[in-house]
C-alpha positions as a printed Julia matrix, in Angstrom:
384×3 Matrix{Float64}:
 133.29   94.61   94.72
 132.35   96.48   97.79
 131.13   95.2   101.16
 127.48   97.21  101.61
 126.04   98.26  104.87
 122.96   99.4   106.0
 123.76  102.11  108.44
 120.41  103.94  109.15
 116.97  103.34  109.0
 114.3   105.92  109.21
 110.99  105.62  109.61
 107.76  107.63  109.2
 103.9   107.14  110.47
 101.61  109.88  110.41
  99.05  111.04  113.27
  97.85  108.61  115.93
  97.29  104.76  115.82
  93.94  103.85  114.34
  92.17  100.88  115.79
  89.51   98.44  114.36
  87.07  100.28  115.3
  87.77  103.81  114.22
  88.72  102.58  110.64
  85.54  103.63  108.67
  85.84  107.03  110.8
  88.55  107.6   108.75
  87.64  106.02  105.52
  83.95  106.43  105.81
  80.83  103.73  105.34
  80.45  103.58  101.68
  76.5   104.57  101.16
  76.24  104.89  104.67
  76.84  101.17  105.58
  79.1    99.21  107.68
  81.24   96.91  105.27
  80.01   93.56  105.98
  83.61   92.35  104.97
  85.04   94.05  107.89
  84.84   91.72  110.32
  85.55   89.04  108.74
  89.08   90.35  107.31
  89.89   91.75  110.6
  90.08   88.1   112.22
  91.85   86.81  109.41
  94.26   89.68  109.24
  94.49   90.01  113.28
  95.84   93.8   112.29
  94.6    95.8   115.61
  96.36   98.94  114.69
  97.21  101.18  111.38
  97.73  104.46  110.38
  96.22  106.92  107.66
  97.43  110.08  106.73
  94.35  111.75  106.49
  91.75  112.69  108.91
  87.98  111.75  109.62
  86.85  114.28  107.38
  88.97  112.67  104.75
  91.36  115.68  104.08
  94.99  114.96  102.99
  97.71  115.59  105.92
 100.73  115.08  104.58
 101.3   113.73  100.63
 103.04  110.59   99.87
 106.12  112.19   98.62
 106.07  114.06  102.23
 105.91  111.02  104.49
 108.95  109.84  102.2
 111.2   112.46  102.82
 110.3   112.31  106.4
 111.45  109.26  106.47
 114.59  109.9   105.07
 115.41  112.75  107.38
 114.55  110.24  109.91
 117.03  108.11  108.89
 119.66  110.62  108.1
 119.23  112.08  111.53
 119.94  108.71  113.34
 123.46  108.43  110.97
 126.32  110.12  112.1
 128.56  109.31  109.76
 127.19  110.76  106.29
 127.04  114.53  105.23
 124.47  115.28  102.68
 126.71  116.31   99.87
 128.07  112.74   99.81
 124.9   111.51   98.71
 124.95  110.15   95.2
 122.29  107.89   94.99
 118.36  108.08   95.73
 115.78  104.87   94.81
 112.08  105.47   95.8
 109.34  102.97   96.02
 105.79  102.99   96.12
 102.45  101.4    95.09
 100.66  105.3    93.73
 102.66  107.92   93.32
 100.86  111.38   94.26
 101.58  112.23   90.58
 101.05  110.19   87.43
 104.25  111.92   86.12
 107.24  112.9    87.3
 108.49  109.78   88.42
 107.93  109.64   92.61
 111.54  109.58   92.93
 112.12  113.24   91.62
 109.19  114.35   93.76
 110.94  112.89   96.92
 114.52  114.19   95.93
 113.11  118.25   95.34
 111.11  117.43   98.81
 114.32  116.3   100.8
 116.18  119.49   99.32
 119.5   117.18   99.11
 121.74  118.35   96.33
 122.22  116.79   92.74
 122.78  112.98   92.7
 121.24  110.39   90.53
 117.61  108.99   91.05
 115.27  105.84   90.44
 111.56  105.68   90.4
 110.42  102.01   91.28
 106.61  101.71   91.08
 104.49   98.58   91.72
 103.18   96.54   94.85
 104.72   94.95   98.03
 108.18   94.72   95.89
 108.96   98.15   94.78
 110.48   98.89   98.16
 113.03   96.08   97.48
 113.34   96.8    93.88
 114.71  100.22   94.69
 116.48   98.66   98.13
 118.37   96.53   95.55
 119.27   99.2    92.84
 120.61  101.4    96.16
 122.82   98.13   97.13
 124.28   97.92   93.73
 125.43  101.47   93.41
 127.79  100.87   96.36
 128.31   96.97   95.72
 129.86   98.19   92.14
 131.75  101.32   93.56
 129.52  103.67   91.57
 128.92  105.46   94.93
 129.4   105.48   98.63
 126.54  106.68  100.0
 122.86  105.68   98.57
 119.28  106.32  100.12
 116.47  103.62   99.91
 112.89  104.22  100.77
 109.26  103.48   99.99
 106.3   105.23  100.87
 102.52  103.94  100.93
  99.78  106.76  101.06
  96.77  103.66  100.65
  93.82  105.26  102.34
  92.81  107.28   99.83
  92.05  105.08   97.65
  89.21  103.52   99.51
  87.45  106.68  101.01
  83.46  106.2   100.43
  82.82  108.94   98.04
  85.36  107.47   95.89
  83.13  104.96   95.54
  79.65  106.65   95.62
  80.75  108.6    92.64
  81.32  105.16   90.49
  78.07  104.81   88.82
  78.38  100.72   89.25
  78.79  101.24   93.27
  77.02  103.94   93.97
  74.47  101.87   96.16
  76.81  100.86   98.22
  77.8    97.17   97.26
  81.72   97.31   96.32
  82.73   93.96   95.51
  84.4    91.86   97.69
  87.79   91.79   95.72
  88.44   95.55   96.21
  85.85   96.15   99.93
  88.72   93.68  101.81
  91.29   95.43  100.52
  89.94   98.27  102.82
  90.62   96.57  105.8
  93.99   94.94  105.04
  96.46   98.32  103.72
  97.73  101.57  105.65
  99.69  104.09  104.89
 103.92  104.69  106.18
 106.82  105.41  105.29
 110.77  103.57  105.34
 114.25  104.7   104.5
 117.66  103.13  104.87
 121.32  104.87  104.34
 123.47  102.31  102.58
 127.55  102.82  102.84
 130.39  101.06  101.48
 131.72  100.93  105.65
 130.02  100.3   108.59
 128.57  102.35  110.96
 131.23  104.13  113.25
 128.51  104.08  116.08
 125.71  101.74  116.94
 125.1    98.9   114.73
 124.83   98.11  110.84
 123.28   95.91  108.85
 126.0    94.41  106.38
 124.01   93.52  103.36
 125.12   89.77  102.38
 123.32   89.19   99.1
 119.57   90.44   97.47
 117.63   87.87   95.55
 114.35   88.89   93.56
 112.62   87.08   90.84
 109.64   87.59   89.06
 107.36   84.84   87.93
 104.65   86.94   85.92
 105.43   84.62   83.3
 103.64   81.45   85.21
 100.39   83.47   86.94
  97.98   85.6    85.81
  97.5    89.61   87.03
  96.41   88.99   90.63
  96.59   92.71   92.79
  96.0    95.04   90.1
  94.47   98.93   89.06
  94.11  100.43   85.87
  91.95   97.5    83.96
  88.83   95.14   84.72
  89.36   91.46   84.49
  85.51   91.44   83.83
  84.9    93.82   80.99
  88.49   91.99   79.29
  89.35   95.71   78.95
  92.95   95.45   79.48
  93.65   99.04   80.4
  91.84  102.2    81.32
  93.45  104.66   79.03
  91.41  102.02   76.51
  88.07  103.45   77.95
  86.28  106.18   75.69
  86.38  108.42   78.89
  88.05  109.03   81.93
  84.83  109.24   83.63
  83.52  105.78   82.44
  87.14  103.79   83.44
  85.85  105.1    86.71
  82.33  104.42   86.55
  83.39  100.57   85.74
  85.76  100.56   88.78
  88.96  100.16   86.55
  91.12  102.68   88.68
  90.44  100.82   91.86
  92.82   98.84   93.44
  91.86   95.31   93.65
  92.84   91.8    94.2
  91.56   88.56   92.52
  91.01   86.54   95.97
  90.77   83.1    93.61
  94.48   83.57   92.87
  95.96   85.43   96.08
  96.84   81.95   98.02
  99.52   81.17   95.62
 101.58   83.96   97.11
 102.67   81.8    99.69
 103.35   78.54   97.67
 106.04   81.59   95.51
 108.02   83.26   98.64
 108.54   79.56  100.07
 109.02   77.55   97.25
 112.18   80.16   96.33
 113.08   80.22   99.8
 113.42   76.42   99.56
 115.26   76.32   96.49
 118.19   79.12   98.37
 118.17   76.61  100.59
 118.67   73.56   98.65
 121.27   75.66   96.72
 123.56   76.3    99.68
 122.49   80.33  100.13
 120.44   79.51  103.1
 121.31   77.03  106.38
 117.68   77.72  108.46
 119.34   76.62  111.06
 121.77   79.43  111.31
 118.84   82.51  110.91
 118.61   84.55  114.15
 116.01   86.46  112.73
 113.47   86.09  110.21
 112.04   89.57  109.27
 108.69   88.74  106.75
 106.16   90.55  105.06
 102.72   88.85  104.91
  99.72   91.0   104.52
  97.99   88.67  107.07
  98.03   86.29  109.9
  96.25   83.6   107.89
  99.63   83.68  105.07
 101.72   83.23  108.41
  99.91   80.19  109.42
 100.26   78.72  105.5
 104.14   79.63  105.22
 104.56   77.68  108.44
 103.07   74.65  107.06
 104.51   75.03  103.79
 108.16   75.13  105.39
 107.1    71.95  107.25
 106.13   70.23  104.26
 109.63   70.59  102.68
 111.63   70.25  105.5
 112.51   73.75  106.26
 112.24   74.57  110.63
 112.76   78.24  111.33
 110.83   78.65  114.93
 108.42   80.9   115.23
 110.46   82.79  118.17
 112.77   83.61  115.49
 110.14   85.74  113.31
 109.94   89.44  113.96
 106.68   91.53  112.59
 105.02   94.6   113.77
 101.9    93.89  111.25
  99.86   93.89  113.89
 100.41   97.3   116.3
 102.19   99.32  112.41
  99.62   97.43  110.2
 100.29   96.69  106.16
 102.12   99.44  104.76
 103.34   97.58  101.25
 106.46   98.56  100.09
 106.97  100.39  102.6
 106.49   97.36  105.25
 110.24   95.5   105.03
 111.48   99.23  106.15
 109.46   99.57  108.66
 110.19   96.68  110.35
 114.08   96.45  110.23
 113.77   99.97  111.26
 111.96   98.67  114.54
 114.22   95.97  115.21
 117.66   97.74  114.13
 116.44  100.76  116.49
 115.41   98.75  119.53
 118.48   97.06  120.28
 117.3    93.68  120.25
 120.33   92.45  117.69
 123.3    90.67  118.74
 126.72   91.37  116.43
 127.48   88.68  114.17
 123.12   87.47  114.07
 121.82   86.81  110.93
 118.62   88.27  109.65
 116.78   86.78  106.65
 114.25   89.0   105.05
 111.31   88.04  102.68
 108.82   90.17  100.66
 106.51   88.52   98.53
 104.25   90.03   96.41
 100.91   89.26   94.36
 100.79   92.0    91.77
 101.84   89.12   89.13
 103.84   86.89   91.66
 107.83   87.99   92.8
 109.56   86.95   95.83
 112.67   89.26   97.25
 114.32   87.74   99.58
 117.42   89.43  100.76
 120.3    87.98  103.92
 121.56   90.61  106.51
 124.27   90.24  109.02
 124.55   92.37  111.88
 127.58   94.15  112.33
 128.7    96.19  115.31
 127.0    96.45  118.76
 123.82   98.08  119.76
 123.54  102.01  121.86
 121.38  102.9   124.26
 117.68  103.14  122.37
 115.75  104.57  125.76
 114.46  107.21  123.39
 112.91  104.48  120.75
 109.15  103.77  120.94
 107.06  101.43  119.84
């Protein structure tokens, strides 16, 4: 079996940085009120900046398929050690593709304009950016190929512009519950690729890919982040509504997230992270780096005491995050920030990075072990 390297990572945000209080400039006041959930989810969240690939008047400037490819190019540009026609491999991630069908990753590979190779489509939450991460690894883990592309790309604001909700004949005054209104406040849209190689970077530094561990525990937990049905109603999907019209009138097409169930995300990602260790996969005291995905500050806060509680001490100068200045991308997110810390020559050859992405669609953990290989160039071009 092959050693598998991460040799590039790309990255794409679109327009400017969008602070707290330009966000319902961009996403407008739904009936022409302030959210009164805003606040409050800021504080919690502590997210100061995002980014939205649309405007203030709401218009589309770039698709999701685009900001994926851009991306990629991004990451192929930093690499110089693949050509495009060695290529075999593409995996794309995403919560809502710009297309119900084709899959996302056909739309990205005609976008990118890189010749034939084989494709995967991974759709879902937080964990479809791993999903296809994985699928990438084991195409040059089994020999299959030698070059693969990974990405995942979020286009999120447009699903909670105002007049989305105006025209829903159950919101149309304004009150959006609370389960989909925080949800406002808490996602952003970016993108994240990464070149994976069967060698190592010939310049720079890699990212030598030690193992990838994701499980799904759907079968223990109810739906928790979810689109396409209403928990209330107990009409289990919208294609089950007489109309179109009437799924959206109900709200079934928007994304929400059952808040009485979204604290057992953390109680998932640690308890498996506790079990790697306890199984000899992970020695805390041996990770240099520990690159994790929480949507918020407040999950940070309960992992820490959660790790305390069963023994586990990895210090908080160890954890790397850009949450707060790149905001929650999703799937996208884990990209984004080993792109950061990859490209700003803050890693040391022979460091190890631990990654974690949970994720509260139906409850999965991906947890994956880097080692970095190689040292770091000169990154006075890279900006934060």
């Amino acid at each position: 079996m092959n050693s598998v390297y991460i040799t590039s990572l790309g990255k794409f945000l679109p327009g400017s940085p969008v602070s707290n209080d330009e966000i319902e400039d961009y996403l407008g006041k739904i009936g022409g009120k302030t959210s009164k959930t805003k606040r409050i989810i800021l504080e919690k969240n502590q997210i100061r900046y995002r980014y939205y690939a649309m405007n203030k008047e709401q218009k589309s400037l770039y698709s999701n398929t685009e900001m994926a490819s851009l991306a990629i190019r991004d990451a192929l540009n930093r690499n110089g050690n693949v050509e495009e026609h060695q290529i075999g491999f593409l995996a794309a991630g995403t919560t809502r593709a710009d297309l119900l069908l084709p899959g996302f990753a056909s739309m990205v590979h005609a976008e990118t304009e890189l010749p034939v190779m084989e494709i995967s489509s991974h759709t879902g939450l937080c964990a479809s950016g791993m999903h296809a991460l994985k699928n990438a690894y084991l195409h040059i883990k089994s020999g299959e190929n030698t070059v693969a592309i990974s990405c995942a790309s979020e286009f999120l604001s447009r699903e909670f512009k105002h007049t989305k909700f105006e025209a829903q004949k159950n919101y149309a005054n304004g009150r959006v519950p609370f389960d989909t209104d925080f949800l406002r406040f808490m996602l952003s849209d970016g993108a994240g690729a990464a070149v994976l190689q069967n060698t190592p970077s010939q310049e720079g530094q890699s990212l030598r890919i030690e193992w990838i561990d994701n499980k799904s525990y759907a079968n223990q937990y109810d739906v928790c982040m979810y689109s396409g049905m209403d928990k209330e109603s107990g009409i289990s999907s919208w294609l089950d509504y007489p109309s179109i019209h009437e799924a959206a009138d109900q709200g079934a097409l928007n994304l929400k997230q059952d808040v009485r169930l979204v604290n057992e995300i953390t109680k998932v990602g640690t308890n498996r992270i506790l079990e790697l260790v306890e199984e000899g996969k992970i020695n805390p005291e041996t990770i240099d780096w520990m690159v994790c995905h929480y949507s918020s500050h407040f999950f940070k806060e309960e992992i820490f005491r959660l790790f305390e509680l069963g023994g586990v001490n990895i210090p908080e100068e160890k954890w790397f995050t850009n949450l707060y200045t790149k905001g929650n991308t999703g799937s996208a997110s884990i990209y984004i920030m080993l792109e950061e810390l990859l490209n700003s020559g803050r890693l040391t050859e022979g460091e190890q990075v631990l990654c974690v992405v949970p994720e509260s669609g139906r409850f999965q953990s991906c947890i994956m072990m880097l080692s970095v290989m190689g040292s770091s160039l000169e990154m006075s071009d890279y900006s934060n």
